[in-house]
Amino acid sequence: MGKRLVVLASGAGSNAQALLDRRDLGGDVVAVVTDVAGAGVIDRARAADVEAVCVDRGDFEDRTGWEAALTESVAARDPDLVVLAGFMRILSDAFVRRWPILNVHPSLLPAFPGAHAVRDALAHGVKVTGVTVHFVVEEVDAGPIVAQVALGIEADDTPETLHERLKTIEHRLLPESVALFCADRLRVEGRSVRILP
Ligand code: GRF
């Protein structure tokens, strides 16, 4: 049976779209959950006939209350895998331990973790950056790496042009990684992820 996937996203949702578009994932996106009222990803989910749920951080006084509501929303959809597709909030240890979670990040981790990876890579002057898909652990952007693709930085790149090229890679690498999970082909061994044949 296909895996049940819940996608968490905060923004435009182009990575969520890449998952919604892919017919051979080996799983179904059963819901898209966002923390931002009016996020572009909501319309994308609806257009794909997928349930869109908003647990708006602004509706809650504190992080704990918000995360309890988020956890309840995700748990109600009983996912086999949670996918962070541009989800811009840090999740508690309890949330992270509850489900397998994959995240896509616009740098070659462990270089440039955090919310400003593209800008930070440019500011550092590196010549090569890239995209990482990894399992989520308690420490931010530090979990076992499933897949990475490198990308050369051009002399005239701006954060915008570079991020656009990185996103093109993300839109391929995230669905590929999710498909490997759905096919039970990812085995985490300590810090490493072995891809089974
Ligand atoms: C992506 O670059 C993702 O790696 C980063 O945020 C961006 C989200 O873009 N964490 P989108 O909402 O999927 O278009």
JSON list of N, CA and C in Angstrom, two decimals, residues 1 13 16 26 32 38-39 50 55 57 64 81 87 95 111-112 131 134 143 150 160 169 173 193 196:
[
{"chain": "A", "resi": 1, "resn": "MET", "atom": "N", "xyz": [0.84, -1.20, 0.00]},
{"chain": "A", "resi": 1, "resn": "MET", "atom": "CA", "xyz": [0.00, 0.00, 0.00]},
{"chain": "A", "resi": 1, "resn": "MET", "atom": "C", "xyz": [0.87, 1.26, 0.00]},
{"chain": "A", "resi": 13, "resn": "GLY", "atom": "N", "xyz": [5.44, 27.35, -1.93]},
{"chain": "A", "resi": 13, "resn": "GLY", "atom": "CA", "xyz": [5.08, 25.95, -2.08]},
{"chain": "A", "resi": 13, "resn": "GLY", "atom": "C", "xyz": [5.51, 25.31, -3.39]},
{"chain": "A", "resi": 16, "resn": "ALA", "atom": "N", "xyz": [6.36, 21.74, -2.58]},
{"chain": "A", "resi": 16, "resn": "ALA", "atom": "CA", "xyz": [5.13, 20.97, -2.36]},
{"chain": "A", "resi": 16, "resn": "ALA", "atom": "C", "xyz": [4.51, 20.64, -3.71]},
{"chain": "A", "resi": 26, "resn": "GLY", "atom": "N", "xyz": [4.99, 6.68, -5.09]},
{"chain": "A", "resi": 26, "resn": "GLY", "atom": "CA", "xyz": [4.81, 5.49, -4.26]},
{"chain": "A", "resi": 26, "resn": "GLY", "atom": "C", "xyz": [4.09, 5.84, -2.96]},
{"chain": "A", "resi": 32, "resn": "VAL", "atom": "N", "xyz": [-1.63, 18.99, 3.10]},
{"chain": "A", "resi": 32, "resn": "VAL", "atom": "CA", "xyz": [-0.57, 20.00, 3.18]},
{"chain": "A", "resi": 32, "resn": "VAL", "atom": "C", "xyz": [-0.91, 20.87, 4.38]},
{"chain": "A", "resi": 38, "resn": "GLY", "atom": "N", "xyz": [-2.78, 32.26, 4.37]},
{"chain": "A", "resi": 38, "resn": "GLY", "atom": "CA", "xyz": [-2.62, 32.88, 3.06]},
{"chain": "A", "resi": 38, "resn": "GLY", "atom": "C", "xyz": [-1.38, 32.43, 2.30]},
{"chain": "A", "resi": 39, "resn": "ALA", "atom": "N", "xyz": [-0.65, 31.47, 2.82]},
{"chain": "A", "resi": 39, "resn": "ALA", "atom": "CA", "xyz": [0.54, 30.99, 2.10]},
{"chain": "A", "resi": 39, "resn": "ALA", "atom": "C", "xyz": [0.13, 30.42, 0.73]},
{"chain": "A", "resi": 50, "resn": "VAL", "atom": "N", "xyz": [-6.07, 18.28, -2.78]},
{"chain": "A", "resi": 50, "resn": "VAL", "atom": "CA", "xyz": [-5.46, 17.75, -1.55]},
{"chain": "A", "resi": 50, "resn": "VAL", "atom": "C", "xyz": [-5.88, 18.67, -0.39]},
{"chain": "A", "resi": 55, "resn": "VAL", "atom": "N", "xyz": [-2.46, 25.91, 10.43]},
{"chain": "A", "resi": 55, "resn": "VAL", "atom": "CA", "xyz": [-2.33, 26.09, 11.88]},
{"chain": "A", "resi": 55, "resn": "VAL", "atom": "C", "xyz": [-1.47, 27.34, 12.04]},
{"chain": "A", "resi": 57, "resn": "ARG", "atom": "N", "xyz": [0.49, 30.31, 13.25]},
{"chain": "A", "resi": 57, "resn": "ARG", "atom": "CA", "xyz": [1.24, 30.63, 14.48]},
{"chain": "A", "resi": 57, "resn": "ARG", "atom": "C", "xyz": [0.65, 31.87, 15.15]},
{"chain": "A", "resi": 64, "resn": "THR", "atom": "N", "xyz": [4.25, 26.55, 22.39]},
{"chain": "A", "resi": 64, "resn": "THR", "atom": "CA", "xyz": [3.78, 25.25, 22.88]},
{"chain": "A", "resi": 64, "resn": "THR", "atom": "C", "xyz": [2.36, 24.97, 22.42]},
{"chain": "A", "resi": 81, "resn": "LEU", "atom": "N", "xyz": [5.20, 9.40, 6.65]},
{"chain": "A", "resi": 81, "resn": "LEU", "atom": "CA", "xyz": [6.34, 10.31, 6.47]},
{"chain": "A", "resi": 81, "resn": "LEU", "atom": "C", "xyz": [5.81, 11.75, 6.48]},
{"chain": "A", "resi": 87, "resn": "PHE", "atom": "N", "xyz": [9.39, 24.60, 5.16]},
{"chain": "A", "resi": 87, "resn": "PHE", "atom": "CA", "xyz": [8.69, 24.89, 6.42]},
{"chain": "A", "resi": 87, "resn": "PHE", "atom": "C", "xyz": [9.68, 25.63, 7.30]},
{"chain": "A", "resi": 95, "resn": "PHE", "atom": "N", "xyz": [8.11, 16.39, 18.55]},
{"chain": "A", "resi": 95, "resn": "PHE", "atom": "CA", "xyz": [7.55, 16.30, 17.20]},
{"chain": "A", "resi": 95, "resn": "PHE", "atom": "C", "xyz": [8.52, 15.54, 16.29]},
{"chain": "A", "resi": 111, "resn": "ALA", "atom": "N", "xyz": [27.51, 22.70, 5.63]},
{"chain": "A", "resi": 111, "resn": "ALA", "atom": "CA", "xyz": [27.77, 24.13, 5.40]},
{"chain": "A", "resi": 111, "resn": "ALA", "atom": "C", "xyz": [26.44, 24.88, 5.33]},
{"chain": "A", "resi": 112, "resn": "PHE", "atom": "N", "xyz": [26.41, 26.04, 5.94]},
{"chain": "A", "resi": 112, "resn": "PHE", "atom": "CA", "xyz": [25.30, 26.98, 5.85]},
{"chain": "A", "resi": 112, "resn": "PHE", "atom": "C", "xyz": [23.94, 26.42, 6.27]},
{"chain": "A", "resi": 131, "resn": "VAL", "atom": "N", "xyz": [22.17, 21.53, -2.91]},
{"chain": "A", "resi": 131, "resn": "VAL", "atom": "CA", "xyz": [20.92, 21.17, -2.24]},
{"chain": "A", "resi": 131, "resn": "VAL", "atom": "C", "xyz": [21.15, 19.89, -1.45]},
{"chain": "A", "resi": 134, "resn": "HIS", "atom": "N", "xyz": [17.63, 15.66, 3.80]},
{"chain": "A", "resi": 134, "resn": "HIS", "atom": "CA", "xyz": [18.10, 14.91, 4.97]},
{"chain": "A", "resi": 134, "resn": "HIS", "atom": "C", "xyz": [16.94, 14.56, 5.88]},
{"chain": "A", "resi": 143, "resn": "GLY", "atom": "N", "xyz": [20.57, 16.33, 10.42]},
{"chain": "A", "resi": 143, "resn": "GLY", "atom": "CA", "xyz": [20.25, 14.90, 10.37]},
{"chain": "A", "resi": 143, "resn": "GLY", "atom": "C", "xyz": [20.94, 14.16, 9.24]},
{"chain": "A", "resi": 150, "resn": "ALA", "atom": "N", "xyz": [25.47, 19.24, -6.09]},
{"chain": "A", "resi": 150, "resn": "ALA", "atom": "CA", "xyz": [26.26, 20.47, -6.05]},
{"chain": "A", "resi": 150, "resn": "ALA", "atom": "C", "xyz": [25.92, 21.38, -7.23]},
{"chain": "A", "resi": 160, "resn": "GLU", "atom": "N", "xyz": [18.82, 35.88, -5.37]},
{"chain": "A", "resi": 160, "resn": "GLU", "atom": "CA", "xyz": [17.62, 35.48, -6.11]},
{"chain": "A", "resi": 160, "resn": "GLU", "atom": "C", "xyz": [17.95, 34.53, -7.27]},
{"chain": "A", "resi": 169, "resn": "ILE", "atom": "N", "xyz": [16.87, 22.31, -8.75]},
{"chain": "A", "resi": 169, "resn": "ILE", "atom": "CA", "xyz": [17.44, 21.05, -8.25]},
{"chain": "A", "resi": 169, "resn": "ILE", "atom": "C", "xyz": [16.54, 20.46, -7.15]},
{"chain": "A", "resi": 173, "resn": "LEU", "atom": "N", "xyz": [15.21, 16.69, -6.54]},
{"chain": "A", "resi": 173, "resn": "LEU", "atom": "CA", "xyz": [15.85, 15.88, -5.48]},
{"chain": "A", "resi": 173, "resn": "LEU", "atom": "C", "xyz": [14.88, 15.50, -4.36]},
{"chain": "A", "resi": 193, "resn": "VAL", "atom": "N", "xyz": [22.98, 7.44, 5.51]},
{"chain": "A", "resi": 193, "resn": "VAL", "atom": "CA", "xyz": [21.78, 6.82, 4.96]},
{"chain": "A", "resi": 193, "resn": "VAL", "atom": "C", "xyz": [22.22, 5.92, 3.81]},
{"chain": "A", "resi": 196, "resn": "LEU", "atom": "N", "xyz": [19.15, 1.36, -0.48]},
{"chain": "A", "resi": 196, "resn": "LEU", "atom": "CA", "xyz": [19.09, -0.07, -0.83]},
{"chain": "A", "resi": 196, "resn": "LEU", "atom": "C", "xyz": [18.75, -0.23, -2.29]}
]
